[in-house]
Tab-separated table of C-alpha atoms in Angstrom:
chain	number	residue	atom	x	y	z
A	1	MET	CA	0.000	0.000	0.000
A	2	THR	CA	1.345	3.426	-0.959
A	3	MET	CA	2.127	5.683	1.990
A	4	ILE	CA	0.529	9.138	1.947
A	5	ARG	CA	2.960	12.046	2.322
A	6	MET	CA	2.502	15.777	2.747
A	7	ASN	CA	3.692	18.201	0.113
A	8	ASN	CA	5.827	21.207	1.046
A	9	LYS	CA	2.898	23.623	0.851
A	10	ILE	CA	1.037	21.658	3.495
A	11	LYS	CA	4.123	21.432	5.693
A	12	ASN	CA	4.627	25.185	5.593
A	13	PHE	CA	1.149	26.713	5.331
A	14	PHE	CA	-1.368	24.306	6.850
A	15	GLY	CA	-2.440	26.187	9.961
A	16	VAL	CA	-2.682	29.722	8.588
A	17	GLY	CA	-6.470	29.381	8.644
A	18	ASP	CA	-6.282	28.336	12.300
A	19	MET	CA	-4.296	31.485	13.085
A	20	PHE	CA	-7.075	33.719	11.749
A	21	PHE	CA	-9.646	31.488	13.441
A	22	SER	CA	-7.819	32.130	16.724
A	23	LEU	CA	-8.163	35.874	16.157
A	24	MET	CA	-11.947	35.498	15.958
A	25	VAL	CA	-12.034	33.274	19.038
A	26	THR	CA	-9.914	35.794	20.952
A	27	MET	CA	-12.313	38.584	20.021
A	28	GLU	CA	-15.272	36.632	21.384
A	29	LEU	CA	-13.599	35.361	24.534
A	30	ALA	CA	-12.121	38.676	25.592
A	31	PHE	CA	-14.728	41.154	24.386
A	32	MET	CA	-18.108	39.406	24.193
A	33	MET	CA	-19.278	40.346	27.701
A	34	VAL	CA	-18.057	43.917	27.281
A	35	PHE	CA	-19.915	44.177	23.984
A	36	LEU	CA	-23.132	42.896	25.552
A	37	THR	CA	-23.039	45.253	28.537
A	38	ASP	CA	-21.258	48.355	27.224
A	39	VAL	CA	-22.403	48.445	23.582
A	40	LEU	CA	-25.762	46.667	23.531
A	41	LYS	CA	-26.448	48.077	27.023
A	42	LEU	CA	-27.810	44.804	28.390
A	43	ASN	CA	-27.911	44.342	32.138
A	44	VAL	CA	-25.476	41.887	33.692
A	45	ALA	CA	-28.186	39.299	34.401
A	46	MET	CA	-29.334	39.199	30.777
A	47	ALA	CA	-25.753	39.132	29.496
A	48	GLY	CA	-24.978	36.247	31.839
A	49	THR	CA	-28.059	34.375	30.630
A	50	ILE	CA	-26.978	34.824	27.011
A	51	VAL	CA	-23.489	33.542	27.783
A	52	SER	CA	-24.936	30.496	29.574
A	53	ILE	CA	-27.294	29.649	26.699
A	54	THR	CA	-24.658	30.115	24.015
A	55	SER	CA	-22.045	28.152	25.963
A	56	MET	CA	-24.400	25.201	26.377
A	57	GLY	CA	-25.299	25.316	22.691
A	58	ASP	CA	-21.619	25.478	21.778
A	59	LEU	CA	-20.915	22.437	23.948
A	60	ILE	CA	-23.701	20.401	22.344
A	61	THR	CA	-22.729	21.265	18.770
A	62	ALA	CA	-19.060	20.556	19.520
A	63	PHE	CA	-20.042	17.059	20.604
A	64	ILE	CA	-22.071	16.264	17.465
A	65	ALA	CA	-19.763	18.016	14.975
A	66	GLY	CA	-17.685	14.905	14.375
A	67	GLY	CA	-20.756	12.862	13.483
A	68	ILE	CA	-21.969	15.507	11.038
A	69	VAL	CA	-18.598	15.624	9.288
A	70	ASP	CA	-18.361	11.844	9.160
A	71	LYS	CA	-21.788	11.511	7.524
A	72	SER	CA	-21.208	14.285	4.981
A	73	ASP	CA	-20.542	13.597	1.306
A	74	PHE	CA	-19.742	16.588	-0.904
A	75	LYS	CA	-18.147	17.180	-4.282
A	76	TRP	CA	-14.751	18.283	-2.943
A	77	GLY	CA	-14.376	15.601	-0.285
A	78	LYS	CA	-15.676	14.847	3.181
A	79	TYR	CA	-13.342	17.322	4.904
A	80	ARG	CA	-12.180	19.844	2.285
A	81	SER	CA	-15.714	20.818	1.276
A	82	TRP	CA	-16.463	22.194	4.746
A	83	LEU	CA	-13.442	24.503	4.475
A	84	LEU	CA	-14.838	25.998	1.275
A	85	PHE	CA	-18.296	27.118	2.406
A	86	GLY	CA	-18.330	26.669	6.203
A	87	PRO	CA	-16.134	29.675	7.105
A	88	ALA	CA	-17.972	31.977	4.677
A	89	ILE	CA	-21.410	31.252	6.134
A	90	ALA	CA	-20.083	31.361	9.706
A	91	THR	CA	-18.523	34.771	9.045
A	92	ILE	CA	-21.890	36.253	8.076
A	93	PHE	CA	-23.419	35.280	11.410
A	94	PHE	CA	-20.255	36.205	13.325
A	95	VAL	CA	-20.482	39.746	11.947
A	96	LEU	CA	-24.204	39.918	12.774
A	97	GLU	CA	-23.325	39.156	16.402
A	98	PHE	CA	-21.523	42.481	16.593
A	99	THR	CA	-24.335	44.613	15.199
A	100	GLN	CA	-27.388	46.178	16.808
A	101	PHE	CA	-30.957	46.149	15.505
A	102	GLY	CA	-34.075	47.290	17.337
A	103	SER	CA	-34.591	47.184	21.083
A	104	GLU	CA	-32.285	45.667	23.689
A	105	MET	CA	-34.320	42.450	23.714
A	106	THR	CA	-34.245	42.219	19.914
A	107	ALA	CA	-30.484	42.769	19.903
A	108	ALA	CA	-30.062	40.092	22.578
A	109	VAL	CA	-32.114	37.559	20.604
A	110	ILE	CA	-30.237	38.315	17.370
A	111	PHE	CA	-26.885	37.958	19.137
A	112	THR	CA	-27.868	34.616	20.681
A	113	ILE	CA	-29.205	33.123	17.443
A	114	CYS	CA	-26.242	34.313	15.372
A	115	TYR	CA	-23.782	33.041	17.982
A	116	LEU	CA	-25.350	29.573	18.012
A	117	ILE	CA	-25.424	29.337	14.208
A	118	SER	CA	-21.871	30.612	13.752
A	119	HIS	CA	-20.478	28.325	16.443
A	120	THR	CA	-22.293	25.303	15.066
A	121	LEU	CA	-20.498	25.930	11.782
A	122	TRP	CA	-17.234	26.718	13.600
A	123	ASN	CA	-17.297	23.364	15.360
A	124	ILE	CA	-18.100	21.499	12.150
A	125	PHE	CA	-15.481	23.010	9.855
A	126	TYR	CA	-12.850	23.092	12.612
A	127	THR	CA	-13.444	19.377	13.199
A	128	ALA	CA	-13.195	18.789	9.441
A	129	ASN	CA	-9.971	20.795	9.342
A	130	ARG	CA	-8.354	18.715	12.100
A	131	ALA	CA	-9.528	15.498	10.445
A	132	LEU	CA	-8.049	16.699	7.162
A	133	ALA	CA	-4.724	17.261	8.934
A	134	GLY	CA	-4.662	13.556	9.708
A	135	ALA	CA	-5.728	12.575	6.186
A	136	VAL	CA	-2.844	14.270	4.377
A	137	THR	CA	-0.295	11.805	5.760
A	138	ASP	CA	-0.147	8.426	7.464
A	139	ASP	CA	3.398	8.904	8.734
A	140	PRO	CA	3.543	9.443	12.540
A	141	THR	CA	6.435	11.895	12.272
A	142	GLU	CA	4.647	14.026	9.693
A	143	ARG	CA	1.452	13.954	11.741
A	144	ALA	CA	3.379	15.184	14.752
A	145	HIS	CA	4.871	17.916	12.561
A	146	ILE	CA	1.523	19.154	11.261
A	147	SER	CA	-0.017	19.000	14.745
A	148	GLY	CA	2.804	21.135	16.093
A	149	ARG	CA	2.529	23.501	13.140
A	150	ILE	CA	-1.209	23.988	13.761
A	151	ALA	CA	-0.542	24.693	17.443
A	152	ALA	CA	2.149	27.222	16.508
A	153	TRP	CA	-0.142	29.047	14.067
A	154	MET	CA	-2.983	29.127	16.606
A	155	ASN	CA	-0.744	30.467	19.354
A	156	ALA	CA	0.545	33.098	16.946
A	157	GLY	CA	-3.069	34.118	16.345
A	158	ARG	CA	-3.745	34.449	20.065
A	159	ILE	CA	-0.636	36.552	20.635
A	160	ILE	CA	-1.304	38.820	17.653
A	161	GLY	CA	-4.951	39.153	18.638
A	162	SER	CA	-4.006	40.176	22.156
A	163	LYS	CA	-2.687	43.515	20.913
A	164	LEU	CA	-4.352	43.898	17.529
A	165	ILE	CA	-8.052	43.447	18.274
A	166	ILE	CA	-8.475	46.228	20.833
A	167	VAL	CA	-6.439	48.558	18.601
A	168	MET	CA	-8.675	47.746	15.617
A	169	ILE	CA	-11.873	48.283	17.604
A	170	MET	CA	-10.737	51.648	18.943
A	171	PHE	CA	-9.327	52.789	15.588
A	172	PHE	CA	-12.470	52.014	13.582
A	173	ALA	CA	-14.689	53.426	16.323
A	174	ALA	CA	-12.802	56.726	16.165
A	175	ALA	CA	-12.485	56.801	12.372
A	176	PHE	CA	-16.033	55.856	11.372
A	177	GLY	CA	-18.215	55.970	14.452
A	178	GLY	CA	-17.348	59.267	16.024
A	179	GLY	CA	-16.091	57.386	19.054
A	180	GLY	CA	-19.059	54.988	19.124
A	181	GLN	CA	-17.823	51.462	19.811
A	182	LEU	CA	-20.444	49.572	17.770
A	183	ILE	CA	-18.961	50.314	14.352
A	184	GLY	CA	-15.515	49.434	15.695
A	185	TYR	CA	-16.695	45.968	16.704
A	186	THR	CA	-18.589	45.436	13.442
A	187	ILE	CA	-15.737	46.389	11.104
A	188	THR	CA	-13.236	44.385	13.156
A	189	ALA	CA	-15.509	41.332	12.943
A	190	VAL	CA	-15.788	41.745	9.158
A	191	ILE	CA	-12.012	41.935	8.684
A	192	LEU	CA	-11.287	38.962	10.943
A	193	GLY	CA	-13.992	36.903	9.237
A	194	VAL	CA	-12.645	37.630	5.760
A	195	LEU	CA	-9.121	36.732	6.861
A	196	MET	CA	-10.370	33.436	8.282
A	197	CYS	CA	-12.136	32.612	5.002
A	198	VAL	CA	-8.933	33.329	3.077
A	199	GLY	CA	-6.910	31.200	5.485
A	200	TYR	CA	-9.131	28.149	5.218
A	201	PHE	CA	-9.365	28.582	1.449
A	202	ILE	CA	-5.569	28.217	1.463
A	203	HIS	CA	-6.023	24.937	3.364
A	204	PHE	CA	-8.568	23.884	0.728
A	205	LYS	CA	-6.213	24.605	-2.176
A	206	ILE	CA	-3.015	23.087	-0.793
A	207	THR	CA	-4.772	19.817	0.137
A	208	ASP	CA	-6.228	19.236	-3.323
A	209	GLY	CA	-6.124	15.506	-4.038
A	210	TYR	CA	-5.553	14.395	-0.448
A	211	ASP	CA	-9.150	14.063	0.771
A	212	LEU	CA	-10.249	10.469	0.146
A	213	PRO	CA	-13.365	10.056	-2.024
A	214	GLN	CA	-16.468	9.060	-0.087
A	215	VAL	CA	-16.881	5.911	-2.177
A	216	ALA	CA	-13.470	4.630	-1.132
A	217	ALA	CA	-14.145	5.357	2.502
A	218	LYS	CA	-17.485	3.525	2.767
A	219	GLU	CA	-15.927	0.055	2.829
A	220	ALA	CA	-13.601	0.989	5.686
A	221	VAL	CA	-16.448	2.587	7.648
A	222	ALA	CA	-18.600	-0.505	7.246
A	223	LYS	CA	-15.985	-2.689	8.913
A	224	GLN	CA	-16.096	-0.897	12.241
A	225	THR	CA	-18.413	1.850	13.404
A	226	VAL	CA	-18.557	3.385	16.863
A	227	THR	CA	-21.880	4.959	17.769
A	228	VAL	CA	-22.444	7.829	20.175
A	229	ILE	CA	-24.089	5.375	22.590
A	230	ASP	CA	-20.973	3.180	22.497
A	231	MET	CA	-18.828	6.195	23.341
A	232	PHE	CA	-21.032	7.105	26.320
A	233	LYS	CA	-20.920	3.509	27.559
A	234	GLY	CA	-17.136	3.468	27.263
A	235	VAL	CA	-16.762	6.717	29.184
A	236	GLY	CA	-19.179	5.508	31.882
A	237	LYS	CA	-17.008	2.449	32.506
A	238	ASN	CA	-13.869	4.553	32.918
A	239	PRO	CA	-13.867	6.695	36.107
A	240	PRO	CA	-10.327	8.040	35.441
A	241	LEU	CA	-11.456	9.405	32.071
A	242	ILE	CA	-14.500	11.021	33.691
A	243	SER	CA	-12.170	12.672	36.201
A	244	VAL	CA	-9.913	13.993	33.443
A	245	LEU	CA	-12.897	15.375	31.518
A	246	PHE	CA	-14.306	17.037	34.646
A	247	CYS	CA	-10.952	18.578	35.561
A	248	ASP	CA	-10.484	19.815	32.014
A	249	PHE	CA	-13.964	21.359	32.066
A	250	MET	CA	-13.226	23.197	35.322
A	251	ARG	CA	-9.803	24.282	34.082
A	252	LEU	CA	-11.192	25.717	30.849
A	253	SER	CA	-14.071	27.395	32.700
A	254	GLY	CA	-11.602	29.289	34.865
A	255	TYR	CA	-9.490	30.224	31.855
A	256	TYR	CA	-12.423	31.569	29.842
A	257	LEU	CA	-13.775	33.459	32.864
A	258	MET	CA	-10.413	35.121	33.392
A	259	LEU	CA	-10.221	36.219	29.742
A	260	ALA	CA	-13.750	37.617	29.929
A	261	LEU	CA	-12.893	39.633	33.059
A	262	VAL	CA	-9.656	41.141	31.739
A	263	ALA	CA	-11.486	43.846	29.795
A	264	TYR	CA	-13.604	44.799	32.811
A	265	TYR	CA	-10.570	44.861	35.084
A	266	CYS	CA	-8.662	47.205	32.785
A	267	LYS	CA	-11.642	49.513	32.254
A	268	ILE	CA	-13.009	49.645	35.811
A	269	VAL	CA	-10.046	49.011	38.133
A	270	LEU	CA	-7.098	50.277	36.099
A	271	LYS	CA	-9.239	52.814	34.203
A	272	ASP	CA	-7.066	52.134	31.161
A	273	PRO	CA	-8.839	50.289	28.296
A	274	VAL	CA	-5.614	50.232	26.262
A	275	ALA	CA	-4.082	47.968	28.930
A	276	ILE	CA	-6.381	45.164	27.754
A	277	GLY	CA	-4.021	44.366	24.886
A	278	ASN	CA	-0.924	44.319	27.093
A	279	MET	CA	-2.559	42.067	29.673
A	280	LEU	CA	-3.825	39.606	27.067
A	281	LEU	CA	-0.355	39.591	25.511
A	282	PHE	CA	1.276	38.592	28.817
A	283	ILE	CA	-1.376	35.911	29.339
A	284	ASN	CA	-1.065	34.323	25.897
A	285	ILE	CA	2.741	34.411	25.766
A	286	GLY	CA	2.874	32.788	29.203
A	287	CYS	CA	0.451	30.068	28.109
A	288	LEU	CA	2.439	29.434	24.916
A	289	LEU	CA	5.758	29.094	26.747
A	290	GLY	CA	4.198	26.770	29.308
A	291	SER	CA	2.736	24.458	26.671
A	292	LEU	CA	6.078	24.336	24.829
A	293	LEU	CA	7.945	23.362	28.008
A	294	SER	CA	5.394	20.864	29.337
A	295	LYS	CA	7.415	17.883	28.033
A	296	THR	CA	10.450	19.073	29.997
A	297	PHE	CA	8.431	19.081	33.215
A	298	VAL	CA	6.965	15.648	32.438
A	299	ILE	CA	10.449	14.144	32.208
A	300	LYS	CA	11.203	15.381	35.718
A	301	PHE	CA	7.839	15.108	37.498
A	302	GLY	CA	5.746	12.728	35.365
A	303	THR	CA	2.375	13.467	33.748
A	304	ARG	CA	0.379	13.418	36.977
A	305	GLY	CA	2.905	15.442	38.949
A	306	THR	CA	3.243	18.013	36.181
A	307	SER	CA	-0.535	18.447	35.925
A	308	MET	CA	-0.868	18.982	39.670
A	309	LEU	CA	2.132	21.304	39.833
A	310	GLY	CA	0.928	23.333	36.859
A	311	MET	CA	-2.576	23.955	38.179
A	312	ALA	CA	-1.313	24.652	41.703
A	313	GLY	CA	1.141	27.205	40.332
A	314	ALA	CA	-1.590	28.809	38.224
A	315	ALA	CA	-3.811	29.194	41.290
A	316	VAL	CA	-1.018	30.597	43.476
A	317	PHE	CA	0.034	33.260	40.976
A	318	MET	CA	-3.618	34.174	40.393
A	319	ILE	CA	-4.015	34.812	44.125
A	320	VAL	CA	-0.806	36.855	44.174
A	321	ALA	CA	-2.148	38.928	41.271
A	322	MET	CA	-5.237	39.695	43.333
A	323	LEU	CA	-3.130	40.741	46.329
A	324	VAL	CA	-0.843	43.099	44.382
A	325	SER	CA	-3.703	44.749	42.450
A	326	PRO	CA	-4.025	47.478	41.181
A	327	ASN	CA	-0.302	47.634	40.327
A	328	ALA	CA	-0.771	47.031	36.596
A	329	MET	CA	2.695	45.748	35.703
A	330	THR	CA	2.886	43.397	38.687
A	331	VAL	CA	-0.579	42.055	37.920
A	332	MET	CA	0.425	41.413	34.288
A	333	VAL	CA	3.563	39.556	35.353
A	334	CYS	CA	1.628	37.435	37.856
A	335	LEU	CA	-1.046	36.593	35.294
A	336	GLY	CA	1.659	35.730	32.772
A	337	LEU	CA	3.301	33.373	35.279
A	338	SER	CA	-0.092	31.930	36.181
A	339	GLN	CA	-0.781	31.158	32.539
A	340	PHE	CA	2.708	29.716	32.110
A	341	CYS	CA	1.786	27.175	34.790
A	342	TYR	CA	-1.621	26.695	33.196
A	343	GLY	CA	0.033	26.077	29.824
A	344	VAL	CA	2.320	23.433	31.350
A	345	SER	CA	-0.726	21.553	32.603
A	346	PHE	CA	-2.936	22.190	29.583
A	347	GLY	CA	-0.233	20.906	27.245
A	348	LEU	CA	-0.857	17.436	28.698
A	349	THR	CA	-4.617	17.388	28.085
A	350	TYR	CA	-4.499	15.434	24.816
A	351	GLN	CA	-2.028	12.922	26.250
A	352	SER	CA	-4.200	12.324	29.329
A	353	LEU	CA	-7.384	11.925	27.304
A	354	CYS	CA	-5.739	9.431	24.936
A	355	GLN	CA	-4.229	7.481	27.837
A	356	PHE	CA	-7.516	6.982	29.655
A	357	SER	CA	-9.622	6.678	26.493
A	358	HIS	CA	-7.639	3.648	25.375
A	359	LEU	CA	-8.329	1.997	28.733
A	360	CYS	CA	-11.985	1.672	27.713
A	361	GLY	CA	-11.325	1.239	23.986
A	362	ILE	CA	-13.093	4.403	22.842
A	363	PHE	CA	-10.546	5.205	20.168
A	364	ASP	CA	-9.085	1.739	19.620
């Protein structure tokens, strides 16, 4: 059987779409609550309700995205086709999130619906993109290379977005909105969405010929299929995997909450909205460095010890940041160190999930 190998374009440029995708994710994570309360003028209770509804919807669609991709059959392949039209449609609804029509209630409903639609598409084409990354080669070394390249592009997007997004919002608000923030958010969303579409179109072009035809895949699928019920049964028989999933859920919840509060902290406590970019930059660089060095810590402390040490360190530095507030520079350094520790622990998530998943045969 002929081994599948990546071409040089894939080796060098697969991941550029993920970088622009990270910019859009950063905009939502860091500025969604501020947009709801400061621009749409929703009260905190309503904004919190919207976030809860959209988060639950995002979780559900993320779970079923793999099944949707697996059952799809389009002209340009099972995976590549989603990269052609998925980002474009998602961008339309992403931009509509950051607009305002009618009353506060109308704006809230529009935001919620557009968020759910855009994130459903996000989860589907992102899943297809990651599956495509595994389909372009069957060599373990090359798969490790492309996985690392995707992570590097995504981290680059987070770091760039840390400084760029707030600058874009403020610039467009001043240039076209007379200081009004709404137009700043809308134009920024348009630009980021277009860039994401271009990025994933690059993925589509450079992987031409790699996506297996649906006809050829049917025979392999017929040999062994794992249903959603089988997956739930497997997880239920594996308490260690349940523990890992629960810990990962709590860890991500704290991370997303911190990102959402950064904007409020800079505006209300520091009274310096421009500091949002600097603080996000410290956070994302710290997380990147931690994830890159996680293997070094594993060699010395083991997977379990590194996970415990990383999360303990993240908590300690977070508490220190609270104690030294409102000294802006010290807070930024403490948050950067906290996210370094978080990155060390988070870098082991995939390894832990695979380790305990194989115990119950979910992915075997």
